[in-house]
Short mmCIF file of C-alpha atoms in Angstrom, two decimals:
data_model
loop_
_atom_site.label_atom_id
_atom_site.label_comp_id
_atom_site.label_asym_id
_atom_site.label_seq_id
_atom_site.Cartn_x
_atom_site.Cartn_y
_atom_site.Cartn_z
CA UNK A 1446 -16.08 -53.54 -30.13
CA UNK A 1447 -14.79 -52.97 -26.82
CA UNK A 1448 -11.99 -51.07 -27.81
CA UNK A 1449 -14.02 -48.61 -29.70
CA UNK A 1450 -16.31 -48.20 -26.51
CA UNK A 1451 -13.51 -47.67 -24.17
CA UNK A 1452 -11.96 -45.02 -26.65
CA UNK A 1453 -15.25 -43.15 -26.66
CA UNK A 1454 -16.16 -43.09 -23.24
CA UNK A 1455 -12.40 -41.52 -22.78
CA UNK A 1456 -13.12 -38.87 -25.24
CA UNK A 1457 -16.46 -38.20 -23.52
CA UNK A 1458 -14.69 -37.90 -20.07
CA UNK A 1459 -11.86 -35.71 -21.19
CA UNK A 1460 -14.53 -33.26 -22.97
CA UNK A 1461 -16.40 -33.24 -19.75
CA UNK A 1462 -13.55 -32.37 -17.68
CA UNK A 1463 -12.54 -29.72 -19.97
CA UNK A 1464 -15.82 -27.92 -20.06
CA UNK A 1465 -16.49 -28.34 -16.18
CA UNK A 1466 -12.77 -26.69 -15.98
CA UNK A 1467 -13.66 -24.05 -18.58
CA UNK A 1468 -17.27 -23.33 -16.59
CA UNK A 1469 -15.80 -22.93 -13.11
CA UNK A 1470 -16.27 -19.82 -11.68
CA UNK A 1471 -13.70 -18.14 -9.00
CA UNK A 1472 -15.06 -15.88 -6.47
CA UNK A 1473 -12.60 -12.91 -5.20
CA UNK A 1474 -13.62 -10.42 -2.18
CA UNK A 1475 -11.64 -7.14 -2.64
CA UNK A 1476 -11.02 -5.24 0.64
CA UNK A 1477 -9.26 -1.56 0.07
CA UNK A 1478 -9.45 1.61 -0.29
CA UNK A 1479 -9.39 4.29 -3.54
CA UNK A 1480 -6.31 2.24 -4.84
CA UNK A 1481 -8.37 -0.58 -5.37
CA UNK A 1482 -11.48 1.33 -6.45
CA UNK A 1483 -10.01 3.45 -8.77
CA UNK A 1484 -10.79 2.65 -12.47
CA UNK A 1485 -12.65 -0.19 -11.08
CA UNK A 1486 -9.81 -2.55 -10.54
CA UNK A 1487 -12.17 -5.88 -9.75
CA UNK A 1488 -13.70 -5.17 -13.31
CA UNK A 1489 -10.41 -4.87 -14.85
CA UNK A 1490 -9.30 -8.33 -13.21
CA UNK A 1491 -12.44 -10.18 -14.43
CA UNK A 1492 -11.92 -8.68 -18.12
CA UNK A 1493 -7.90 -10.02 -18.04
CA UNK A 1494 -8.95 -13.25 -16.71
CA UNK A 1495 -11.24 -13.99 -19.13
CA UNK A 1496 -9.57 -12.45 -22.43
CA UNK A 1497 -6.14 -13.97 -21.64
CA UNK A 1498 -6.90 -17.11 -19.35
CA UNK A 1499 -10.55 -17.97 -20.52
CA UNK A 1500 -11.32 -17.92 -16.69
CA UNK A 1501 -14.44 -16.83 -15.21
CA UNK A 1502 -14.28 -14.51 -12.05
CA UNK A 1503 -17.00 -13.03 -9.84
CA UNK A 1504 -16.01 -10.52 -7.79
CA UNK A 1505 -17.31 -8.23 -4.66
CA UNK A 1506 -15.50 -4.92 -3.77
CA UNK A 1507 -15.78 -3.38 -0.07
CA UNK A 1508 -13.38 -0.12 -0.60
CA UNK A 1509 -13.95 3.22 1.12
CA UNK A 1510 -11.64 6.30 0.71
CA UNK A 1511 -8.71 6.45 3.51
CA UNK A 1512 -9.84 3.30 4.79
CA UNK A 1513 -6.92 1.08 6.28
CA UNK A 1514 -7.33 -2.59 6.92
CA UNK A 1515 -7.99 -2.18 10.84
CA UNK A 1516 -11.08 0.05 9.56
CA UNK A 1517 -12.61 -2.77 7.53
CA UNK A 1518 -11.76 -4.96 10.49
CA UNK A 1519 -13.56 -2.98 13.35
CA UNK A 1520 -16.69 -2.03 10.96
CA UNK A 1521 -17.32 -5.63 10.69
CA UNK A 1522 -18.97 -6.02 7.19
CA UNK A 1523 -15.93 -7.96 5.34
CA UNK A 1524 -15.71 -10.03 8.63
CA UNK A 1525 -19.25 -10.82 8.13
CA UNK A 1526 -18.53 -11.71 4.22
CA UNK A 1527 -15.63 -13.82 4.99
CA UNK A 1528 -17.66 -15.92 7.21
CA UNK A 1529 -20.19 -17.07 4.41
CA UNK A 1530 -17.48 -19.19 3.04
CA UNK A 1531 -18.00 -18.19 -0.57
CA UNK A 1532 -15.23 -16.73 -1.53
CA UNK A 1533 -11.77 -18.48 -3.18
CA UNK A 1534 -9.61 -15.57 -2.38
CA UNK A 1535 -9.84 -12.17 -0.31
CA UNK A 1536 -7.38 -9.42 -1.55
CA UNK A 1537 -6.59 -7.10 1.20
CA UNK A 1538 -5.30 -3.85 0.06
CA UNK A 1539 -3.40 -1.28 2.58
CA UNK A 1540 -1.84 2.03 1.76
CA UNK A 1541 1.84 2.16 0.83
CA UNK A 1542 2.71 0.95 4.85
CA UNK A 1543 6.33 1.84 4.27
CA UNK A 1544 6.71 3.35 7.91
CA UNK A 1545 6.60 1.59 11.10
CA UNK A 1546 3.05 1.82 11.98
CA UNK A 1547 1.97 0.74 8.62
CA UNK A 1548 4.17 -2.37 8.82
CA UNK A 1549 2.50 -3.17 12.14
CA UNK A 1550 -0.85 -3.09 11.04
CA UNK A 1551 -0.25 -5.13 8.07
CA UNK A 1552 1.05 -7.47 10.18
CA UNK A 1553 -1.08 -7.69 12.98
CA UNK A 1554 -4.46 -7.15 11.25
CA UNK A 1555 -3.41 -9.36 8.61
CA UNK A 1556 -3.00 -12.18 11.06
CA UNK A 1557 -6.63 -11.30 12.30
CA UNK A 1558 -7.84 -11.74 8.74
CA UNK A 1559 -5.67 -14.95 7.90
CA UNK A 1560 -7.19 -16.78 10.80
CA UNK A 1561 -10.70 -16.01 9.68
CA UNK A 1562 -9.72 -17.11 6.11
CA UNK A 1563 -8.46 -20.20 7.14
CA UNK A 1564 -11.63 -20.99 9.28
CA UNK A 1565 -13.47 -20.30 6.30
CA UNK A 1566 -11.55 -22.14 3.76
CA UNK A 1567 -10.52 -19.12 1.75
CA UNK A 1568 -7.13 -18.08 0.66
CA UNK A 1569 -5.84 -14.47 2.26
CA UNK A 1570 -3.84 -12.45 -0.54
CA UNK A 1571 -1.83 -9.28 0.15
CA UNK A 1572 -2.11 -6.50 -2.52
CA UNK A 1573 1.15 -4.65 -2.52
CA UNK A 1574 0.77 -1.36 -3.73
CA UNK A 1575 3.00 1.50 -4.33
CA UNK A 1576 4.09 4.70 -2.79
CA UNK A 1577 3.42 8.64 -4.09
CA UNK A 1578 6.05 9.82 -6.44
CA UNK A 1579 7.16 12.37 -4.00
CA UNK A 1580 7.70 9.43 -1.39
CA UNK A 1581 9.27 7.13 -4.19
CA UNK A 1582 12.22 6.72 -2.04
CA UNK A 1583 10.39 4.71 0.22
CA UNK A 1584 9.52 2.16 -2.41
CA UNK A 1585 11.64 -0.83 -1.12
CA UNK A 1586 10.20 -0.79 2.42
CA UNK A 1587 6.89 -0.96 0.65
CA UNK A 1588 7.96 -4.00 -0.94
CA UNK A 1589 9.44 -5.77 1.77
CA UNK A 1590 6.64 -4.70 4.62
CA UNK A 1591 4.03 -6.47 2.11
CA UNK A 1592 6.62 -9.45 1.56
CA UNK A 1593 7.11 -9.96 5.30
CA UNK A 1594 3.62 -9.65 5.87
CA UNK A 1595 2.47 -12.15 3.69
CA UNK A 1596 5.08 -14.40 4.96
CA UNK A 1597 4.46 -14.02 8.38
CA UNK A 1598 0.83 -14.80 7.97
CA UNK A 1599 1.22 -17.71 5.26
CA UNK A 1600 -0.74 -15.53 2.49
CA UNK A 1601 -0.18 -14.96 -1.24
CA UNK A 1602 1.67 -12.04 -2.02
CA UNK A 1603 0.60 -9.85 -5.37
CA UNK A 1604 3.44 -8.16 -6.32
CA UNK A 1605 1.77 -5.19 -7.97
CA UNK A 1606 4.05 -2.71 -6.54
CA UNK A 1607 7.13 -4.64 -7.51
CA UNK A 1608 5.85 -4.65 -10.95
CA UNK A 1609 5.31 -1.21 -11.09
CA UNK A 1610 8.94 -0.46 -9.84
CA UNK A 1611 10.25 -2.75 -12.17
CA UNK A 1612 8.29 -0.86 -15.21
CA UNK A 1613 9.17 2.51 -14.05
CA UNK A 1614 12.83 1.87 -13.54
CA UNK A 1615 13.28 -0.06 -16.99
CA UNK A 1616 11.34 2.69 -18.88
CA UNK A 1617 11.57 5.95 -16.71
CA UNK A 1618 7.69 5.81 -17.41
CA UNK A 1619 5.45 7.17 -14.44
CA UNK A 1620 2.70 7.04 -16.35
CA UNK A 1621 1.13 4.31 -14.31
CA UNK A 1622 0.41 7.06 -11.83
CA UNK A 1623 -2.56 9.40 -12.51
CA UNK A 1624 -2.65 13.14 -12.13
CA UNK A 1625 -2.48 13.17 -8.40
CA UNK A 1626 0.91 11.55 -8.50
CA UNK A 1627 -0.55 8.74 -6.30
CA UNK A 1628 -3.63 7.31 -7.40
CA UNK A 1629 -3.35 4.68 -10.37
CA UNK A 1630 -3.89 6.04 -14.03
CA UNK A 1631 -5.84 3.31 -16.30
CA UNK A 1632 -2.58 2.16 -17.16
CA UNK A 1633 -1.68 1.57 -13.77
CA UNK A 1634 -4.74 -0.21 -12.85
CA UNK A 1635 -4.57 -2.70 -16.03
CA UNK A 1636 -1.10 -3.60 -14.85
CA UNK A 1637 -2.18 -4.40 -11.25
CA UNK A 1638 -5.04 -6.82 -12.64
CA UNK A 1639 -2.34 -8.53 -14.99
CA UNK A 1640 -0.27 -9.05 -11.81
CA UNK A 1641 -3.14 -10.10 -9.82
CA UNK A 1642 -4.53 -12.67 -12.45
CA UNK A 1643 -1.06 -13.93 -13.49
CA UNK A 1644 -0.14 -14.54 -9.78
CA UNK A 1645 -3.23 -16.61 -8.82
CA UNK A 1646 -3.92 -18.31 -11.99
CA UNK A 1647 -0.62 -18.93 -13.69
CA UNK A 1648 -1.26 -22.75 -13.05
CA UNK A 1649 -4.63 -22.30 -14.38
CA UNK A 1650 -3.55 -21.93 -18.05
#
């Protein structure tokens, strides 16, 4: 009798833990500009996570045209949001940042965000983007500067740009770009969503 009771109890605990894991909701704050709000990237992340990982994700986006992470910091809104301690991840998106000034901003302002996230028990992530087709020759610098900034600020790197470069060079396919040859097409944003979810939640399968 005790043996049957013990087995039944174990099964119930297992089912309860599985249910709790399935019902867990992750919260993500997206901070960026048009490279984030084109095609509603946060929505695509939510859909991919649900369809491919059975994960529930709630997102909030603060993204404005031509905004840099410095502009968001000085604006103050995202700082107030992060301080509320309600996000599991804060995803930071800057422009390509292949040049010296962009690299400096990624690192220096990224450090400010990193310190704020640590005090708010939130994980900071760098959303690595891509250069315009015209500046494709700077792609390796875009990748390196994001990699260095994430490493220096102990942040999670979301290597979307590297995924773009790998796809383009493997298939000679530039359809990840939209008509202006800089902003993402829907296909490009969907690849970005896949890379983000796979990077953040690979261990949650």
